[in-house]
Short mmCIF file of C-alpha atoms in Angstrom, two decimals:
data_model
loop_
_atom_site.label_atom_id
_atom_site.label_comp_id
_atom_site.label_asym_id
_atom_site.label_seq_id
_atom_site.Cartn_x
_atom_site.Cartn_y
_atom_site.Cartn_z
CA MET A 1 0.00 0.00 0.00
CA HIS A 2 1.38 3.37 -1.04
CA ALA A 3 0.99 5.86 1.79
CA ASP A 4 2.52 8.86 3.49
CA GLY A 5 3.95 8.55 6.99
CA TYR A 6 0.61 8.86 8.80
CA ALA A 7 0.90 6.78 11.99
CA GLY A 8 -2.74 5.72 11.73
CA PHE A 9 -1.78 3.34 8.91
CA ASN A 10 0.65 1.39 11.09
CA GLU A 11 -2.06 -0.95 12.33
CA LEU A 12 -2.63 -2.09 8.75
CA TYR A 13 0.95 -3.31 8.47
CA ARG A 14 1.15 -5.21 11.77
CA SER A 15 -0.26 -8.49 10.47
CA GLY A 16 2.19 -8.58 7.57
CA SER A 17 -0.60 -9.14 5.03
CA ILE A 18 -0.21 -5.53 3.82
CA SER A 19 3.22 -4.16 2.96
CA GLU A 20 4.00 -0.46 3.09
CA VAL A 21 5.54 1.37 0.16
CA ALA A 22 6.48 4.91 1.14
CA CYS A 23 6.11 8.01 -1.01
CA LEU A 24 8.98 9.88 -2.69
CA ALA A 25 6.91 13.07 -2.87
CA HIS A 26 6.56 13.13 0.90
CA ILE A 27 10.32 12.70 1.29
CA ARG A 28 10.89 15.66 -1.03
CA ARG A 29 8.24 17.84 0.65
CA LYS A 30 10.12 18.22 3.93
CA PHE A 31 13.32 19.25 2.16
CA THR A 32 11.36 21.71 0.02
CA ASP A 33 9.86 23.34 3.13
CA ILE A 34 13.32 23.68 4.71
CA PHE A 35 14.91 25.09 1.57
CA GLN A 36 12.12 27.66 1.20
CA ALA A 37 12.52 28.64 4.85
CA ASP A 38 16.30 29.10 5.08
CA GLY A 39 17.91 28.20 1.74
CA SER A 40 19.74 25.19 3.17
CA PRO A 41 22.29 23.90 0.60
CA ILE A 42 21.88 20.36 1.95
CA ALA A 43 18.12 20.53 1.43
CA GLU A 44 18.70 21.97 -2.05
CA GLU A 45 21.03 19.11 -2.96
CA ALA A 46 18.54 16.54 -1.63
CA ILE A 47 15.83 18.10 -3.79
CA ARG A 48 18.14 17.96 -6.84
CA ARG A 49 18.87 14.28 -6.31
CA ILE A 50 15.20 13.46 -5.78
CA ALA A 51 14.44 15.35 -9.01
CA GLU A 52 16.71 12.86 -10.84
CA LEU A 53 14.53 10.01 -9.54
CA CYS A 54 11.41 11.87 -10.63
CA GLY A 55 12.95 12.30 -14.07
CA VAL A 56 13.36 8.54 -14.39
CA GLU A 57 9.71 8.10 -13.42
CA LYS A 58 8.64 10.46 -16.19
CA GLN A 59 10.39 8.16 -18.66
CA ALA A 60 8.87 5.07 -17.04
CA ARG A 61 5.30 6.36 -17.03
CA GLY A 62 3.01 4.33 -19.26
CA ARG A 63 5.54 1.60 -20.01
CA PRO A 64 4.91 -2.11 -19.27
CA PRO A 65 6.06 -3.30 -15.81
CA ASP A 66 9.09 -5.22 -17.12
CA GLU A 67 10.38 -2.18 -18.99
CA ARG A 68 9.83 0.01 -15.94
CA VAL A 69 11.94 -2.36 -13.83
CA GLN A 70 14.76 -2.33 -16.38
CA LEU A 71 14.74 1.46 -16.57
CA ARG A 72 14.61 1.89 -12.81
CA GLN A 73 17.37 -0.63 -12.18
CA ALA A 74 19.61 1.09 -14.71
CA ASP A 75 18.87 4.75 -13.95
CA ALA A 76 17.01 5.08 -10.63
CA ALA A 77 18.52 2.44 -8.33
CA PRO A 78 22.07 3.95 -8.38
CA VAL A 79 20.68 7.45 -7.67
CA PHE A 80 18.47 6.05 -4.90
CA ASP A 81 21.41 4.24 -3.26
CA ASP A 82 23.67 7.30 -3.55
CA LEU A 83 21.00 9.56 -2.05
CA GLU A 84 20.52 7.24 0.89
CA ALA A 85 24.27 7.05 1.57
CA TRP A 86 24.69 10.81 1.09
CA LEU A 87 21.89 11.63 3.56
CA ASP A 88 23.29 9.17 6.08
CA ALA A 89 26.70 10.85 5.81
CA ARG A 90 25.24 14.36 6.30
CA LEU A 91 23.36 13.49 9.49
CA PRO A 92 26.34 13.39 11.94
CA LYS A 93 27.56 16.77 10.65
CA ILE A 94 24.50 18.81 11.63
CA SER A 95 22.62 19.52 14.85
CA GLY A 96 20.47 16.52 15.75
CA LYS A 97 17.71 18.84 16.95
CA SER A 98 17.48 20.85 13.75
CA GLU A 99 14.58 20.61 11.34
CA LEU A 100 17.02 19.46 8.68
CA ALA A 101 18.15 16.54 10.85
CA LYS A 102 14.51 15.60 11.43
CA ALA A 103 13.90 15.69 7.68
CA ILE A 104 16.93 13.50 7.00
CA ARG A 105 15.94 10.92 9.63
CA CYS A 106 12.41 10.86 8.25
CA ALA A 107 13.76 10.51 4.69
CA LEU A 108 16.04 7.61 5.62
CA MET A 109 13.18 5.81 7.36
CA ARG A 110 10.88 6.30 4.39
CA MET A 111 13.54 5.34 1.86
CA THR A 112 13.85 1.97 3.58
CA ARG A 113 10.12 1.53 3.04
CA LEU A 114 10.32 2.84 -0.52
CA ARG A 115 13.09 0.46 -1.54
CA PRO A 116 10.74 -2.11 -3.22
CA TYR A 117 9.66 0.31 -5.96
CA PRO A 118 12.71 0.03 -8.29
CA GLU A 119 12.30 -3.77 -8.28
CA HIS A 120 8.57 -3.93 -9.08
CA GLY A 121 7.19 -2.39 -12.24
CA VAL A 122 3.63 -2.30 -10.92
CA LEU A 123 4.64 0.03 -8.06
CA GLU A 124 4.93 3.80 -8.27
CA ALA A 125 7.52 6.06 -6.67
CA ASP A 126 4.83 8.11 -4.96
CA ASN A 127 1.16 8.04 -4.05
CA ASN A 128 0.29 11.32 -5.76
CA PRO A 129 -2.48 9.78 -7.93
CA ALA A 130 -4.32 8.67 -4.79
CA GLU A 131 -3.83 12.06 -3.16
CA ARG A 132 -5.13 13.86 -6.25
CA ALA A 133 -8.18 11.60 -6.21
CA MET A 134 -8.86 12.57 -2.59
CA LYS A 135 -8.28 16.28 -3.11
CA PRO A 136 -11.90 17.11 -4.06
CA MET A 137 -13.07 15.58 -0.78
CA ALA A 138 -10.50 17.56 1.19
CA LEU A 139 -11.45 20.81 -0.55
CA GLY A 140 -15.18 20.21 -0.18
CA ARG A 141 -15.32 18.60 3.27
CA LYS A 142 -17.40 21.43 4.76
CA ASN A 143 -20.05 20.74 2.12
CA PHE A 144 -20.23 17.08 3.10
CA LEU A 145 -21.50 17.59 6.65
CA PHE A 146 -24.94 16.47 5.48
CA LEU A 147 -23.64 12.87 5.50
CA GLY A 148 -24.63 13.08 9.12
CA SER A 149 -23.70 9.60 10.35
CA LYS A 150 -21.09 6.88 10.26
CA GLY A 151 -23.26 4.91 7.83
CA GLY A 152 -23.59 7.93 5.56
CA GLY A 153 -19.83 8.36 5.61
CA LYS A 154 -19.30 4.72 4.61
CA SER A 155 -21.79 5.04 1.76
CA ALA A 156 -20.08 8.20 0.55
CA ALA A 157 -16.69 6.47 0.70
CA VAL A 158 -18.04 3.64 -1.48
CA ALA A 159 -19.44 6.17 -3.97
CA TYR A 160 -16.20 8.18 -4.12
CA THR A 161 -14.19 4.99 -4.60
CA LEU A 162 -16.35 3.82 -7.50
CA ILE A 163 -16.27 7.24 -9.16
CA GLU A 164 -12.48 7.49 -8.92
CA THR A 165 -12.16 3.89 -10.12
CA ALA A 166 -14.23 4.80 -13.17
CA LYS A 167 -11.90 7.73 -13.90
CA LEU A 168 -8.79 5.57 -13.52
CA ASN A 169 -10.27 3.10 -16.04
CA GLY A 170 -11.08 5.81 -18.57
CA VAL A 171 -14.85 5.55 -17.98
CA ASP A 172 -17.02 8.68 -17.77
CA PRO A 173 -18.33 8.53 -14.15
CA GLN A 174 -21.58 10.37 -14.93
CA ALA A 175 -22.39 8.16 -17.91
CA TRP A 176 -21.51 5.03 -15.92
CA LEU A 177 -23.66 6.05 -12.92
CA THR A 178 -26.58 6.97 -15.19
CA ASP A 179 -26.43 3.59 -16.91
CA VAL A 180 -26.09 1.66 -13.65
CA LEU A 181 -28.98 3.47 -11.95
CA CYS A 182 -31.21 2.79 -14.97
CA ARG A 183 -30.33 -0.94 -15.02
CA ILE A 184 -29.79 -1.93 -11.42
CA ALA A 185 -33.45 -2.36 -10.42
CA ASP A 186 -33.92 -5.21 -12.92
CA HIS A 187 -30.37 -6.54 -12.73
CA LYS A 188 -29.72 -9.96 -11.22
CA ILE A 189 -28.09 -9.67 -7.80
CA THR A 190 -25.70 -12.48 -8.72
CA ARG A 191 -24.46 -10.40 -11.67
CA LEU A 192 -23.74 -7.10 -9.90
CA HIS A 193 -20.04 -7.44 -10.76
CA ALA A 194 -20.97 -6.79 -14.40
CA LEU A 195 -21.90 -3.22 -13.46
CA LEU A 196 -18.49 -2.32 -12.01
CA PRO A 197 -16.51 0.44 -13.79
CA TRP A 198 -13.67 -1.73 -15.06
CA ARG A 199 -16.20 -4.01 -16.82
CA TYR A 200 -17.29 -0.99 -18.85
CA ALA A 201 -13.68 -0.18 -19.68
CA ALA A 202 -13.08 -3.74 -20.87
CA ALA A 203 -16.24 -3.69 -22.98
CA ALA A 204 -15.23 -0.38 -24.58
CA ALA A 205 -11.79 -1.78 -25.42
#
């Protein structure tokens, strides 16, 4: 599961059935904040190195998983390893109580959890697509108070998930919902899976 460092997710990883993959964007964000605040050359260099990794991801985007692995192993893995070693070497040379030291320790912890991504072509380097999908809910949360109950919240979460799934599969959410609502009353309950967004994407293909 791609995620930021939110401690609330830790319970999901305890059983071992779900593995964490950290987010490169969240590693970069702390260094960006520090550089904007005081112009730290160490933070600037960290940002530059992370930008190299992001550049590899731009090349990898849209390619098959096996090609993504080859590209990452050739171009991203060495940069990733060098960045990790470079950050580790900087840490003893700065105040341990500084914001920069906190950012480096956080980065090193997250890089350990991000290490699977160069070896698996189905993984991403960050969880930005998921965060972009959630952004409308974050921006409009005051308008969603009418949900009114835990049950309403769960129903809304299901609806948001299906709508975003439709978008990710190249299906127009409004057209899909209109079609489903027109058909569902007479649709066999044992065939509900046929109404899911990715079925529409497969049919269109």
